[in-house]
Coordinates of C-alpha atoms in Angstrom, one line a residue:
M16 CA -5.4 -1.1 4.8
I17 CA -1.9 0.5 3.9
R18 CA -0.8 -2.4 1.4
S19 CA -4.9 -2.6 0.1
L20 CA -4.3 1.2 -0.7
R21 CA -1.3 1.1 -2.2
E22 CA -1.7 -1.8 -4.3
A23 CA -5.0 0.1 -5.7
L24 CA -3.3 3.4 -6.5
G25 CA -0.5 1.5 -8.2
L26 CA 2.3 2.7 -6.5
T27 CA 5.5 1.3 -5.3
Q28 CA 6.8 1.2 -1.6
A29 CA 8.7 3.8 -2.3
E30 CA 6.3 5.6 -4.3
L31 CA 4.2 5.5 -1.3
G32 CA 7.2 6.2 1.0
E33 CA 7.9 9.4 -1.2
R34 CA 4.1 10.8 -1.4
L35 CA 4.1 10.5 2.7
G36 CA 8.0 11.7 3.1
V37 CA 8.9 8.3 4.6
T38 CA 11.9 5.6 3.2
N39 CA 10.3 2.6 1.7
I40 CA 11.6 0.5 4.7
T41 CA 8.9 2.6 6.5
V42 CA 6.3 2.0 4.5
Y43 CA 7.8 -2.0 4.6
R44 CA 7.4 -1.8 8.3
W45 CA 3.9 -0.7 8.5
E46 CA 2.7 -2.8 6.2
A47 CA 4.3 -5.6 8.0
G48 CA 2.5 -4.5 11.3
M49 CA 6.1 -4.1 12.7
V50 CA 5.0 -0.5 13.8
G51 CA 2.2 1.8 12.8
P52 CA 2.2 4.9 11.0
N53 CA 2.4 8.4 12.9
A54 CA -0.5 10.7 13.1
G55 CA 0.7 12.7 10.6
A56 CA 1.1 9.6 8.2
V57 CA -2.7 8.7 9.1
K58 CA -4.1 12.0 7.7
Q59 CA -1.7 11.4 4.2
L60 CA -2.9 8.2 4.3
E61 CA -6.9 9.2 4.9
K62 CA -6.5 11.7 2.2
L63 CA -5.0 9.3 -0.5
R64 CA -7.9 7.2 -0.1
R65 CA -10.7 9.8 0.1
A66 CA -8.8 11.6 -3.0
A67 CA -8.8 7.2 -4.8
G68 CA -12.3 7.2 -4.1
R69 CA -13.3 10.1 -5.5
R70 CA -11.6 9.3 -8.6
G71 CA -13.3 5.6 -8.8
V72 CA -10.4 3.6 -7.8
V73 CA -11.7 0.4 -6.0
I74 CA -9.7 -0.3 -2.3
P75 CA -10.2 -4.1 -1.5
A76 CA -10.7 -4.8 2.2
A77 CA -7.2 -5.7 3.6

């Protein structure tokens, strides 16, 4: 879901990380399934997903 959201928004791992206050390495680890995002990041990701949906951005299923 994270990679799909990031790609649908046209963001790099570094750009998404900057928006969420984490490094690009952290985003890579989330996308690779090495670790999961913390509760705060999950909330921020959900806000991004909802905002993207309101703008008509199609987010493909992971």
